[in-house]
PDB file of C-alpha atoms in Angstrom:
ATOM      1  CA  MET Y   1      76.069  89.381  54.086  1.00 49.00           C
ATOM      2  CA  SER Y   2      79.465  89.767  55.719  1.00 68.00           C
ATOM      3  CA  ASP Y   3      81.122  86.636  57.073  1.00 89.00           C
ATOM      4  CA  LYS Y   4      83.000  88.706  59.635  1.00 97.00           C
ATOM      5  CA  ALA Y   5      82.324  88.174  63.329  1.00 98.00           C
ATOM      6  CA  VAL Y   6      80.008  90.781  64.844  1.00 98.00           C
ATOM      7  CA  VAL Y   7      81.480  92.787  67.728  1.00 98.00           C
ATOM      8  CA  LEU Y   8      79.590  95.191  69.987  1.00 98.00           C
ATOM      9  CA  VAL Y   9      81.889  98.030  71.104  1.00 98.00           C
ATOM     10  CA  THR Y  10      80.324  99.759  74.105  1.00 98.00           C
ATOM     11  CA  ARG Y  11      82.333 103.013  74.087  1.00 98.00           C
ATOM     12  CA  LYS Y  12      84.179 105.121  71.537  1.00 98.00           C
ATOM     13  CA  LEU Y  13      87.752 103.818  71.263  1.00 98.00           C
ATOM     14  CA  PRO Y  14      90.903 105.434  69.828  1.00 98.00           C
ATOM     15  CA  GLN Y  15      90.825 105.955  66.064  1.00 98.00           C
ATOM     16  CA  ALA Y  16      93.538 103.404  65.281  1.00 98.00           C
ATOM     17  CA  VAL Y  17      91.770 100.757  67.358  1.00 98.00           C
ATOM     18  CA  GLU Y  18      88.412 101.379  65.685  1.00 98.00           C
ATOM     19  CA  ALA Y  19      90.095 101.271  62.253  1.00 98.00           C
ATOM     20  CA  ARG Y  20      91.478  97.798  62.969  1.00 98.00           C
ATOM     21  CA  LEU Y  21      88.098  96.688  64.279  1.00 98.00           C
ATOM     22  CA  GLU Y  22      86.344  97.953  61.176  1.00 97.00           C
ATOM     23  CA  GLN Y  23      88.832  96.150  58.942  1.00 97.00           C
ATOM     24  CA  ASP Y  24      88.621  92.775  60.665  1.00 98.00           C
ATOM     25  CA  TYR Y  25      85.117  92.652  62.118  1.00 98.00           C
ATOM     26  CA  ASP Y  26      81.529  93.723  61.632  1.00 98.00           C
ATOM     27  CA  ALA Y  27      81.779  96.285  64.413  1.00 98.00           C
ATOM     28  CA  ARG Y  28      78.851  97.987  66.107  1.00 98.00           C
ATOM     29  CA  PHE Y  29      80.367 101.263  67.285  1.00 98.00           C
ATOM     30  CA  ASN Y  30      79.085 103.677  69.900  1.00 98.00           C
ATOM     31  CA  ASN Y  31      79.705 106.902  67.994  1.00 96.00           C
ATOM     32  CA  GLU Y  32      77.959 109.025  70.625  1.00 97.00           C
ATOM     33  CA  ASP Y  33      80.146 107.531  73.370  1.00 98.00           C
ATOM     34  CA  LYS Y  34      77.183 107.304  75.718  1.00 96.00           C
ATOM     35  CA  VAL Y  35      77.100 104.832  78.593  1.00 96.00           C
ATOM     36  CA  TYR Y  36      74.641 102.129  77.642  1.00 97.00           C
ATOM     37  CA  THR Y  37      72.080 101.004  80.172  1.00 97.00           C
ATOM     38  CA  SER Y  38      71.936  97.289  80.882  1.00 97.00           C
ATOM     39  CA  GLU Y  39      68.807  96.998  78.743  1.00 98.00           C
ATOM     40  CA  GLU Y  40      70.460  98.826  75.844  1.00 98.00           C
ATOM     41  CA  LEU Y  41      73.560  96.674  76.055  1.00 98.00           C
ATOM     42  CA  ILE Y  42      71.552  93.454  76.023  1.00 98.00           C
ATOM     43  CA  GLU Y  43      69.464  94.648  73.094  1.00 98.00           C
ATOM     44  CA  LEU Y  44      72.471  95.823  71.070  1.00 98.00           C
ATOM     45  CA  ALA Y  45      74.248  92.507  71.687  1.00 98.00           C
ATOM     46  CA  ALA Y  46      71.603  90.580  69.738  1.00 98.00           C
ATOM     47  CA  GLY Y  47      73.359  88.520  67.064  1.00 98.00           C
ATOM     48  CA  ALA Y  48      76.836  89.626  68.155  1.00 98.00           C
ATOM     49  CA  ASP Y  49      79.726  87.207  68.659  1.00 98.00           C
ATOM     50  CA  ALA Y  50      81.651  89.314  71.175  1.00 98.00           C
ATOM     51  CA  ILE Y  51      81.527  92.445  73.304  1.00 98.00           C
ATOM     52  CA  ILE Y  52      84.341  94.911  73.946  1.00 98.00           C
ATOM     53  CA  PRO Y  53      83.273  96.798  77.091  1.00 98.00           C
ATOM     54  CA  CYS Y  54      85.070  99.296  79.310  1.00 97.00           C
ATOM     55  CA  HIS Y  55      84.965  99.557  83.102  1.00 94.00           C
ATOM     56  CA  THR Y  56      81.909 101.812  82.736  1.00 95.00           C
ATOM     57  CA  GLU Y  57      79.670  98.880  81.792  1.00 96.00           C
ATOM     58  CA  LYS Y  58      78.474  96.766  84.692  1.00 96.00           C
ATOM     59  CA  LEU Y  59      78.252  93.230  83.365  1.00 98.00           C
ATOM     60  CA  THR Y  60      76.540  91.800  86.416  1.00 98.00           C
ATOM     61  CA  ALA Y  61      75.367  88.226  86.763  1.00 98.00           C
ATOM     62  CA  GLU Y  62      71.882  89.293  85.697  1.00 98.00           C
ATOM     63  CA  VAL Y  63      73.160  91.060  82.566  1.00 98.00           C
ATOM     64  CA  ILE Y  64      75.400  88.150  81.572  1.00 98.00           C
ATOM     65  CA  GLN Y  65      72.569  85.665  82.080  1.00 98.00           C
ATOM     66  CA  ARG Y  66      70.438  87.691  79.666  1.00 98.00           C
ATOM     67  CA  LEU Y  67      73.049  88.087  76.940  1.00 98.00           C
ATOM     68  CA  PRO Y  68      72.163  86.348  73.672  1.00 98.00           C
ATOM     69  CA  ASP Y  69      73.490  82.835  73.103  1.00 98.00           C
ATOM     70  CA  SER Y  70      75.611  84.155  70.229  1.00 98.00           C
ATOM     71  CA  ILE Y  71      78.048  85.902  72.603  1.00 98.00           C
ATOM     72  CA  ARG Y  72      81.267  83.914  72.818  1.00 98.00           C
ATOM     73  CA  ALA Y  73      83.640  86.447  74.340  1.00 98.00           C
ATOM     74  CA  ILE Y  74      83.881  89.584  76.455  1.00 98.00           C
ATOM     75  CA  CYS Y  75      87.212  91.299  75.737  1.00 98.00           C
ATOM     76  CA  SER Y  76      87.382  94.141  78.205  1.00 98.00           C
ATOM     77  CA  PHE Y  77      89.214  97.369  77.409  1.00 98.00           C
ATOM     78  CA  SER Y  78      90.639  97.515  80.938  1.00 96.00           C
ATOM     79  CA  VAL Y  79      93.060  95.807  83.254  1.00 94.00           C
ATOM     80  CA  GLY Y  80      90.533  95.756  86.096  1.00 92.00           C
ATOM     81  CA  TYR Y  81      87.648  93.325  85.811  1.00 95.00           C
ATOM     82  CA  ASP Y  82      85.539  94.056  88.867  1.00 94.00           C
ATOM     83  CA  HIS Y  83      82.803  95.281  86.499  1.00 96.00           C
ATOM     84  CA  ILE Y  84      82.349  91.750  85.095  1.00 98.00           C
ATOM     85  CA  ASP Y  85      80.847  88.838  87.005  1.00 98.00           C
ATOM     86  CA  LEU Y  86      83.371  86.147  86.111  1.00 98.00           C
ATOM     87  CA  ASP Y  87      81.389  83.332  87.710  1.00 98.00           C
ATOM     88  CA  ALA Y  88      78.351  84.179  85.597  1.00 98.00           C
ATOM     89  CA  ALA Y  89      80.480  84.290  82.454  1.00 98.00           C
ATOM     90  CA  ARG Y  90      82.089  80.972  83.316  1.00 98.00           C
ATOM     91  CA  ALA Y  91      78.677  79.392  83.863  1.00 98.00           C
ATOM     92  CA  ARG Y  92      77.626  80.445  80.368  1.00 98.00           C
ATOM     93  CA  GLY Y  93      80.877  79.412  78.723  1.00 98.00           C
ATOM     94  CA  ILE Y  94      81.788  82.991  77.766  1.00 98.00           C
ATOM     95  CA  ILE Y  95      85.512  83.743  77.568  1.00 98.00           C
ATOM     96  CA  VAL Y  96      86.565  86.924  79.387  1.00 98.00           C
ATOM     97  CA  THR Y  97      89.852  88.762  78.859  1.00 98.00           C
ATOM     98  CA  ASN Y  98      91.442  91.993  80.061  1.00 98.00           C
ATOM     99  CA  THR Y  99      94.420  94.170  79.055  1.00 98.00           C
ATOM    100  CA  PRO Y 100      97.192  93.892  81.674  1.00 95.00           C
ATOM    101  CA  GLU Y 101     100.765  95.205  81.484  1.00 94.00           C
ATOM    102  CA  VAL Y 102     100.260  97.883  78.830  1.00 96.00           C
ATOM    103  CA  LEU Y 103      98.952 100.600  81.170  1.00 96.00           C
ATOM    104  CA  SER Y 104     101.377 100.173  84.058  1.00 97.00           C
ATOM    105  CA  ASP Y 105     103.732 103.032  83.185  1.00 98.00           C
ATOM    106  CA  ALA Y 106     100.936 105.526  82.555  1.00 98.00           C
ATOM    107  CA  THR Y 107      99.156 104.638  85.799  1.00 98.00           C
ATOM    108  CA  ALA Y 108     102.381 104.888  87.802  1.00 98.00           C
ATOM    109  CA  GLU Y 109     102.904 108.366  86.326  1.00 98.00           C
ATOM    110  CA  ILE Y 110      99.486 109.436  87.591  1.00 98.00           C
ATOM    111  CA  ALA Y 111     100.259 107.939  91.005  1.00 98.00           C
ATOM    112  CA  MET Y 112     103.383 110.089  91.157  1.00 98.00           C
ATOM    113  CA  LEU Y 113     101.363 113.128  90.081  1.00 98.00           C
ATOM    114  CA  CYS Y 114      98.774 112.438  92.795  1.00 98.00           C
ATOM    115  CA  MET Y 115     101.486 111.999  95.418  1.00 98.00           C
ATOM    116  CA  LEU Y 116     103.275 115.214  94.485  1.00 98.00           C
ATOM    117  CA  GLY Y 117     100.051 117.161  93.983  1.00 98.00           C
ATOM    118  CA  ALA Y 118      98.730 116.160  97.387  1.00 98.00           C
ATOM    119  CA  ALA Y 119     102.024 116.665  99.237  1.00 98.00           C
ATOM    120  CA  ARG Y 120     102.736 120.086  97.725  1.00 98.00           C
ATOM    121  CA  ARG Y 121      99.133 121.389  97.915  1.00 98.00           C
ATOM    122  CA  ALA Y 122      98.902 121.786  94.155  1.00 98.00           C
ATOM    123  CA  TYR Y 123      95.123 122.185  94.079  1.00 97.00           C
ATOM    124  CA  GLU Y 124      95.204 125.078  96.547  1.00 96.00           C
ATOM    125  CA  GLY Y 125      98.007 126.807  94.705  1.00 96.00           C
ATOM    126  CA  GLU Y 126      96.383 126.511  91.297  1.00 96.00           C
ATOM    127  CA  ARG Y 127      93.055 127.697  92.681  1.00 96.00           C
ATOM    128  CA  GLU Y 128      94.699 130.861  94.036  1.00 96.00           C
ATOM    129  CA  ILE Y 129      96.252 131.595  90.648  1.00 96.00           C
ATOM    130  CA  ARG Y 130      93.002 131.037  88.738  1.00 97.00           C
ATOM    131  CA  THR Y 131      90.856 133.015  91.176  1.00 97.00           C
ATOM    132  CA  GLU Y 132      93.429 135.791  91.490  1.00 97.00           C
ATOM    133  CA  THR Y 133      93.540 135.437  95.273  1.00 96.00           C
ATOM    134  CA  TRP Y 134      97.322 134.988  95.476  1.00 95.00           C
ATOM    135  CA  ALA Y 135      98.271 138.042  97.495  1.00 90.00           C
ATOM    136  CA  ASP Y 136     101.900 137.754  98.534  1.00 92.00           C
ATOM    137  CA  TRP Y 137     104.841 135.490  99.387  1.00 93.00           C
ATOM    138  CA  SER Y 138     105.799 134.635 102.941  1.00 95.00           C
ATOM    139  CA  ALA Y 139     108.047 132.084 104.621  1.00 96.00           C
ATOM    140  CA  THR Y 140     105.045 130.151 105.925  1.00 95.00           C
ATOM    141  CA  TYR Y 141     102.853 130.380 102.829  1.00 94.00           C
ATOM    142  CA  GLN Y 142     101.367 127.154 101.393  1.00 95.00           C
ATOM    143  CA  LEU Y 143     103.692 124.856 103.285  1.00 97.00           C
ATOM    144  CA  GLY Y 144     103.475 121.304 102.035  1.00 98.00           C
ATOM    145  CA  ILE Y 145     105.346 118.087 102.747  1.00 98.00           C
ATOM    146  CA  GLN Y 146     108.640 117.282 101.068  1.00 98.00           C
ATOM    147  CA  VAL Y 147     108.584 113.946  99.258  1.00 98.00           C
ATOM    148  CA  THR Y 148     112.334 113.434  98.960  1.00 98.00           C
ATOM    149  CA  GLY Y 149     113.759 110.976 101.460  1.00 98.00           C
ATOM    150  CA  LYS Y 150     110.410 109.949 102.937  1.00 98.00           C
ATOM    151  CA  ARG Y 151     108.980 106.445 103.406  1.00 98.00           C
ATOM    152  CA  LEU Y 152     106.635 105.220 100.677  1.00 99.00           C
ATOM    153  CA  GLY Y 153     104.361 102.269 101.334  1.00 98.00           C
ATOM    154  CA  ILE Y 154     103.188 100.311  98.294  1.00 98.00           C
ATOM    155  CA  LEU Y 155      99.964  98.402  98.919  1.00 98.00           C
ATOM    156  CA  GLY Y 156      99.885  95.806  96.172  1.00 97.00           C
ATOM    157  CA  ALA Y 157     103.315  95.489  94.560  1.00 96.00           C
ATOM    158  CA  GLY Y 158     102.190  94.198  91.186  1.00 96.00           C
ATOM    159  CA  ARG Y 159     103.200  95.733  87.869  1.00 96.00           C
ATOM    160  CA  VAL Y 160     102.051  99.274  88.655  1.00 97.00           C
ATOM    161  CA  GLY Y 161     103.272  99.143  92.241  1.00 98.00           C
ATOM    162  CA  GLN Y 162     106.734  98.016  91.164  1.00 98.00           C
ATOM    163  CA  ILE Y 163     107.020 100.814  88.606  1.00 98.00           C
ATOM    164  CA  MET Y 164     105.806 103.312  91.199  1.00 98.00           C
ATOM    165  CA  ALA Y 165     108.574 102.102  93.503  1.00 98.00           C
ATOM    166  CA  ARG Y 166     111.189 102.571  90.769  1.00 98.00           C
ATOM    167  CA  ARG Y 167     109.997 106.102  90.061  1.00 98.00           C
ATOM    168  CA  ALA Y 168     109.953 106.943  93.780  1.00 98.00           C
ATOM    169  CA  ARG Y 169     113.574 105.863  94.174  1.00 98.00           C
ATOM    170  CA  GLY Y 170     114.389 108.887  92.031  1.00 98.00           C
ATOM    171  CA  PHE Y 171     113.189 110.924  95.004  1.00 98.00           C
ATOM    172  CA  ASP Y 172     115.409 108.893  97.356  1.00 98.00           C
ATOM    173  CA  MET Y 173     112.332 107.433  99.015  1.00 98.00           C
ATOM    174  CA  GLU Y 174     112.591 104.393 101.266  1.00 98.00           C
ATOM    175  CA  ILE Y 175     110.254 101.750  99.822  1.00 98.00           C
ATOM    176  CA  HIS Y 176     108.073  99.518 101.970  1.00 98.00           C
ATOM    177  CA  TYR Y 177     105.492  97.151 100.523  1.00 98.00           C
ATOM    178  CA  TYR Y 178     102.874  94.520 101.142  1.00 98.00           C
ATOM    179  CA  LYS Y 179     101.959  91.829  98.638  1.00 97.00           C
ATOM    180  CA  ARG Y 180     100.321  88.472  99.232  1.00 95.00           C
ATOM    181  CA  ASN Y 181     103.447  86.779  97.896  1.00 96.00           C
ATOM    182  CA  ARG Y 182     106.839  88.338  98.544  1.00 98.00           C
ATOM    183  CA  LEU Y 183     108.728  89.540  95.483  1.00 98.00           C
ATOM    184  CA  SER Y 184     111.981  87.927  94.419  1.00 98.00           C
ATOM    185  CA  ALA Y 185     115.129  89.717  95.533  1.00 97.00           C
ATOM    186  CA  ASN Y 186     115.778  91.255  92.115  1.00 97.00           C
ATOM    187  CA  LEU Y 187     112.232  92.651  91.858  1.00 97.00           C
ATOM    188  CA  GLU Y 188     112.265  93.751  95.472  1.00 97.00           C
ATOM    189  CA  ALA Y 189     115.378  95.821  94.734  1.00 97.00           C
ATOM    190  CA  GLY Y 190     115.971  96.650  98.373  1.00 97.00           C
ATOM    191  CA  ALA Y 191     112.360  97.411  99.260  1.00 98.00           C
ATOM    192  CA  ILE Y 192     111.278  96.357 102.751  1.00 98.00           C
ATOM    193  CA  TYR Y 193     108.624  93.613 102.806  1.00 98.00           C
ATOM    194  CA  HIS Y 194     105.839  93.465 105.401  1.00 98.00           C
ATOM    195  CA  GLU Y 195     103.787  90.347 105.989  1.00 98.00           C
ATOM    196  CA  SER Y 196     100.455  92.146 106.463  1.00 98.00           C
ATOM    197  CA  VAL Y 197      98.736  95.414 105.618  1.00 98.00           C
ATOM    198  CA  GLU Y 198      98.687  96.252 109.314  1.00 98.00           C
ATOM    199  CA  ALA Y 199     102.437  95.727 109.587  1.00 98.00           C
ATOM    200  CA  LEU Y 200     103.059  97.989 106.572  1.00 98.00           C
ATOM    201  CA  LEU Y 201     100.992 101.016 107.543  1.00 98.00           C
ATOM    202  CA  PRO Y 202     103.029 102.423 110.473  1.00 98.00           C
ATOM    203  CA  HIS Y 203     105.998 102.784 108.082  1.00 98.00           C
ATOM    204  CA  CYS Y 204     104.161 104.896 105.481  1.00 98.00           C
ATOM    205  CA  ASP Y 205     104.701 108.627 105.311  1.00 99.00           C
ATOM    206  CA  PHE Y 206     103.022 108.114 101.945  1.00 99.00           C
ATOM    207  CA  LEU Y 207     100.720 105.205 101.135  1.00 99.00           C
ATOM    208  CA  SER Y 208     100.120 104.387  97.465  1.00 99.00           C
ATOM    209  CA  ILE Y 209      97.328 101.907  96.747  1.00 98.00           C
ATOM    210  CA  HIS Y 210      97.776  99.516  93.820  1.00 98.00           C
ATOM    211  CA  CYS Y 211      95.688  96.448  94.670  1.00 96.00           C
ATOM    212  CA  PRO Y 212      92.660  95.292  92.639  1.00 93.00           C
ATOM    213  CA  ALA Y 213      89.069  95.633  93.812  1.00 93.00           C
ATOM    214  CA  THR Y 214      87.912  92.248  95.074  1.00 94.00           C
ATOM    215  CA  PRO Y 215      85.574  91.146  97.865  1.00 94.00           C
ATOM    216  CA  GLU Y 216      88.686  90.759 100.033  1.00 96.00           C
ATOM    217  CA  THR Y 217      89.954  94.302  99.384  1.00 97.00           C
ATOM    218  CA  HIS Y 218      86.581  96.077  99.622  1.00 97.00           C
ATOM    219  CA  HIS Y 219      87.086  99.028 102.024  1.00 98.00           C
ATOM    220  CA  LEU Y 220      90.479  97.617 102.945  1.00 98.00           C
ATOM    221  CA  ILE Y 221      91.526 101.144 103.890  1.00 98.00           C
ATOM    222  CA  ASN Y 222      89.070 101.826 106.701  1.00 98.00           C
ATOM    223  CA  ALA Y 223      89.135 103.786 109.948  1.00 98.00           C
ATOM    224  CA  GLU Y 224      91.015 101.098 111.850  1.00 98.00           C
ATOM    225  CA  ARG Y 225      93.792 100.862 109.271  1.00 98.00           C
ATOM    226  CA  ILE Y 226      94.044 104.617 108.708  1.00 98.00           C
ATOM    227  CA  ALA Y 227      94.653 104.919 112.449  1.00 98.00           C
ATOM    228  CA  LEU Y 228      97.807 102.825 111.977  1.00 99.00           C
ATOM    229  CA  LEU Y 229      99.333 105.374 109.585  1.00 99.00           C
ATOM    230  CA  PRO Y 230     101.683 108.018 110.993  1.00 98.00           C
ATOM    231  CA  ASP Y 231     100.002 111.315 111.788  1.00 98.00           C
ATOM    232  CA  GLY Y 232     100.207 113.618 108.781  1.00 98.00           C
ATOM    233  CA  ALA Y 233     100.553 110.834 106.220  1.00 99.00           C
ATOM    234  CA  VAL Y 234      99.401 111.178 102.610  1.00 99.00           C
ATOM    235  CA  VAL Y 235      97.177 108.573 100.918  1.00 99.00           C
ATOM    236  CA  VAL Y 236      97.281 108.030  97.144  1.00 99.00           C
ATOM    237  CA  ASN Y 237      94.780 105.847  95.276  1.00 98.00           C
ATOM    238  CA  THR Y 238      95.061 105.075  91.570  1.00 98.00           C
ATOM    239  CA  ALA Y 239      93.719 101.517  91.819  1.00 97.00           C
ATOM    240  CA  ARG Y 240      89.976 101.301  92.485  1.00 96.00           C
ATOM    241  CA  GLY Y 241      87.694 103.429  94.637  1.00 97.00           C
ATOM    242  CA  ALA Y 242      86.162 100.409  96.324  1.00 97.00           C
ATOM    243  CA  VAL Y 243      89.421  99.727  98.186  1.00 98.00           C
ATOM    244  CA  VAL Y 244      88.805 102.841 100.311  1.00 98.00           C
ATOM    245  CA  ASP Y 245      86.055 103.566 102.834  1.00 98.00           C
ATOM    246  CA  ASP Y 246      85.071 107.125 101.913  1.00 98.00           C
ATOM    247  CA  ASN Y 247      83.670 107.959 105.331  1.00 98.00           C
ATOM    248  CA  ALA Y 248      86.899 106.935 107.036  1.00 98.00           C
ATOM    249  CA  LEU Y 249      89.172 108.739 104.597  1.00 99.00           C
ATOM    250  CA  ILE Y 250      87.157 111.950 104.647  1.00 98.00           C
ATOM    251  CA  GLU Y 251      87.055 111.997 108.436  1.00 98.00           C
ATOM    252  CA  ALA Y 252      90.834 111.502 108.596  1.00 99.00           C
ATOM    253  CA  LEU Y 253      91.359 114.368 106.141  1.00 98.00           C
ATOM    254  CA  ARG Y 254      89.032 116.630 108.093  1.00 98.00           C
ATOM    255  CA  SER Y 255      90.552 115.836 111.469  1.00 98.00           C
ATOM    256  CA  GLY Y 256      94.150 116.328 110.357  1.00 98.00           C
ATOM    257  CA  LYS Y 257      95.076 112.703 110.963  1.00 98.00           C
ATOM    258  CA  LEU Y 258      96.062 112.714 107.286  1.00 99.00           C
ATOM    259  CA  PHE Y 259      97.795 115.678 105.686  1.00 98.00           C
ATOM    260  CA  ALA Y 260      96.249 115.089 102.268  1.00 98.00           C
ATOM    261  CA  ALA Y 261      95.026 112.569  99.703  1.00 99.00           C
ATOM    262  CA  GLY Y 262      95.660 112.273  95.978  1.00 98.00           C
ATOM    263  CA  LEU Y 263      92.868 110.342  94.262  1.00 98.00           C
ATOM    264  CA  ASP Y 264      92.293 109.270  90.661  1.00 98.00           C
ATOM    265  CA  VAL Y 265      89.608 106.667  91.420  1.00 98.00           C
ATOM    266  CA  PHE Y 266      86.450 106.752  93.516  1.00 98.00           C
ATOM    267  CA  ASN Y 267      83.456 104.814  94.683  1.00 97.00           C
ATOM    268  CA  ASN Y 268      80.428 105.313  92.426  1.00 96.00           C
ATOM    269  CA  GLU Y 269      82.354 107.373  89.894  1.00 95.00           C
ATOM    270  CA  PRO Y 270      81.652 109.748  88.255  1.00 95.00           C
ATOM    271  CA  ASN Y 271      79.103 110.526  90.997  1.00 96.00           C
ATOM    272  CA  ILE Y 272      81.732 110.721  93.718  1.00 98.00           C
ATOM    273  CA  ASP Y 273      81.135 111.610  97.339  1.00 98.00           C
ATOM    274  CA  PRO Y 274      80.658 115.423  97.189  1.00 98.00           C
ATOM    275  CA  ARG Y 275      82.517 115.894 100.463  1.00 98.00           C
ATOM    276  CA  TYR Y 276      85.830 115.298  98.688  1.00 98.00           C
ATOM    277  CA  LYS Y 277      85.255 118.437  96.630  1.00 97.00           C
ATOM    278  CA  GLU Y 278      84.774 120.498  99.777  1.00 97.00           C
ATOM    279  CA  LEU Y 279      88.212 119.599 101.145  1.00 98.00           C
ATOM    280  CA  ALA Y 280      91.213 121.761 100.299  1.00 97.00           C
ATOM    281  CA  ASN Y 281      93.631 118.937 101.147  1.00 98.00           C
ATOM    282  CA  THR Y 282      92.544 116.679  98.289  1.00 98.00           C
ATOM    283  CA  PHE Y 283      94.141 116.457  94.852  1.00 98.00           C
ATOM    284  CA  LEU Y 284      91.456 114.921  92.624  1.00 98.00           C
ATOM    285  CA  LEU Y 285      91.641 113.556  89.080  1.00 98.00           C
ATOM    286  CA  PRO Y 286      88.858 111.974  86.939  1.00 98.00           C
ATOM    287  CA  HIS Y 287      90.175 108.388  86.565  1.00 97.00           C
ATOM    288  CA  ILE Y 288      92.823 109.230  83.964  1.00 98.00           C
ATOM    289  CA  GLY Y 289      95.530 106.801  85.056  1.00 97.00           C
ATOM    290  CA  SER Y 290      95.767 105.144  81.643  1.00 97.00           C
ATOM    291  CA  ALA Y 291      94.821 108.235  79.649  1.00 98.00           C
ATOM    292  CA  THR Y 292      97.758 108.659  77.305  1.00 98.00           C
ATOM    293  CA  ARG Y 293      97.509 108.231  73.560  1.00 98.00           C
ATOM    294  CA  GLU Y 294     100.128 105.510  73.602  1.00 98.00           C
ATOM    295  CA  THR Y 295      98.500 103.538  76.392  1.00 98.00           C
ATOM    296  CA  ARG Y 296      94.925 103.698  75.158  1.00 98.00           C
ATOM    297  CA  ASP Y 297      96.047 102.486  71.719  1.00 98.00           C
ATOM    298  CA  ALA Y 298      97.993  99.665  73.362  1.00 98.00           C
ATOM    299  CA  MET Y 299      94.983  98.681  75.474  1.00 98.00           C
ATOM    300  CA  GLY Y 300      92.782  98.525  72.405  1.00 98.00           C
ATOM    301  CA  PHE Y 301      95.258  96.461  70.430  1.00 98.00           C
ATOM    302  CA  ARG Y 302      95.702  94.083  73.373  1.00 98.00           C
ATOM    303  CA  ALA Y 303      91.930  93.601  73.563  1.00 98.00           C
ATOM    304  CA  LEU Y 304      91.838  92.934  69.823  1.00 98.00           C
ATOM    305  CA  ASP Y 305      94.723  90.473  70.029  1.00 98.00           C
ATOM    306  CA  ASN Y 306      92.679  88.537  72.576  1.00 98.00           C
ATOM    307  CA  LEU Y 307      89.585  88.748  70.379  1.00 98.00           C
ATOM    308  CA  ASP Y 308      91.513  87.595  67.294  1.00 98.00           C
ATOM    309  CA  ALA Y 309      92.796  84.543  69.156  1.00 98.00           C
ATOM    310  CA  ILE Y 310      89.334  83.596  70.384  1.00 98.00           C
ATOM    311  CA  MET Y 311      87.707  83.982  66.983  1.00 98.00           C
ATOM    312  CA  ALA Y 312      90.474  81.873  65.427  1.00 97.00           C
ATOM    313  CA  GLY Y 313      89.820  79.099  67.937  1.00 97.00           C
ATOM    314  CA  GLY Y 314      93.032  79.734  69.845  1.00 98.00           C
ATOM    315  CA  GLU Y 315      93.878  80.626  73.437  1.00 98.00           C
ATOM    316  CA  PRO Y 316      93.807  84.356  74.255  1.00 98.00           C
ATOM    317  CA  ARG Y 317      96.841  85.725  76.044  1.00 98.00           C
ATOM    318  CA  ASP Y 318      94.880  87.412  78.842  1.00 98.00           C
ATOM    319  CA  ARG Y 319      92.117  84.937  79.586  1.00 98.00           C
ATOM    320  CA  LEU Y 320      90.404  85.423  82.947  1.00 98.00           C
ATOM    321  CA  VAL Y 321      87.774  82.682  82.463  1.00 97.00           C
TER     322      VAL Y 321
END
């Protein structure tokens, strides 16, 4: 029998990552790339030393309580960890890690794409090309909002938010931000700090959301806060769907309070609120913020670095509990 640690891998990972896993561990791969049910995950974890899940697996308190005693670590292939009940893991003495830093550039790129796509009505334009309904040019045809020189509000100026701000400066945007703790002057780089979300919102021609999903940020962007945005603002979300109240955002898009929204994340994805798909003023992507070859490899290697440290009895770099 192999003396390698047994690792349950819940989704199909990039080839280079799976090759390293196969070399160093007794890996249980998900070759079909199906989303395991809770019962399947618990059953497949029997005798395993660790689990490498993605954000698609909901490791609730109940699931963690039922995991076999052999599980020592959960090394998530994600920077977000709202899919894992950390308190339940802590109670069972299971180490949990994530993969921060390595996906910041890729996610900021998607945030820029969502901002530009929403502002310049990219979905409507592409649809006309593909359906052959583009009839003519006119001076008032498909008028969008110019991004250059506008005010960009960053909600959550962590790694991704800071990179988004740097990219936006290339469009001569004026940067405003809210963060629980103010950035140092060198990281702030001239951005204007606001001491609350409510203070930030009136200064946002564009609002880009970059805060994690926590009980405190659940539906942070609701009807009351959307009302504080300037009329005709654009909302961009590449963080987590749970930060936004769908009913409030959809109503603001329908009423014209907001010009458009660019969204890469949703509540209950992939079964998103169908009303978004009925709106022409939405630019929608299927949670692909980190979906570059370089980033997904880096995420996998970061997860494995954490796993290697744990199995060697050391301290993982990205320990959450």
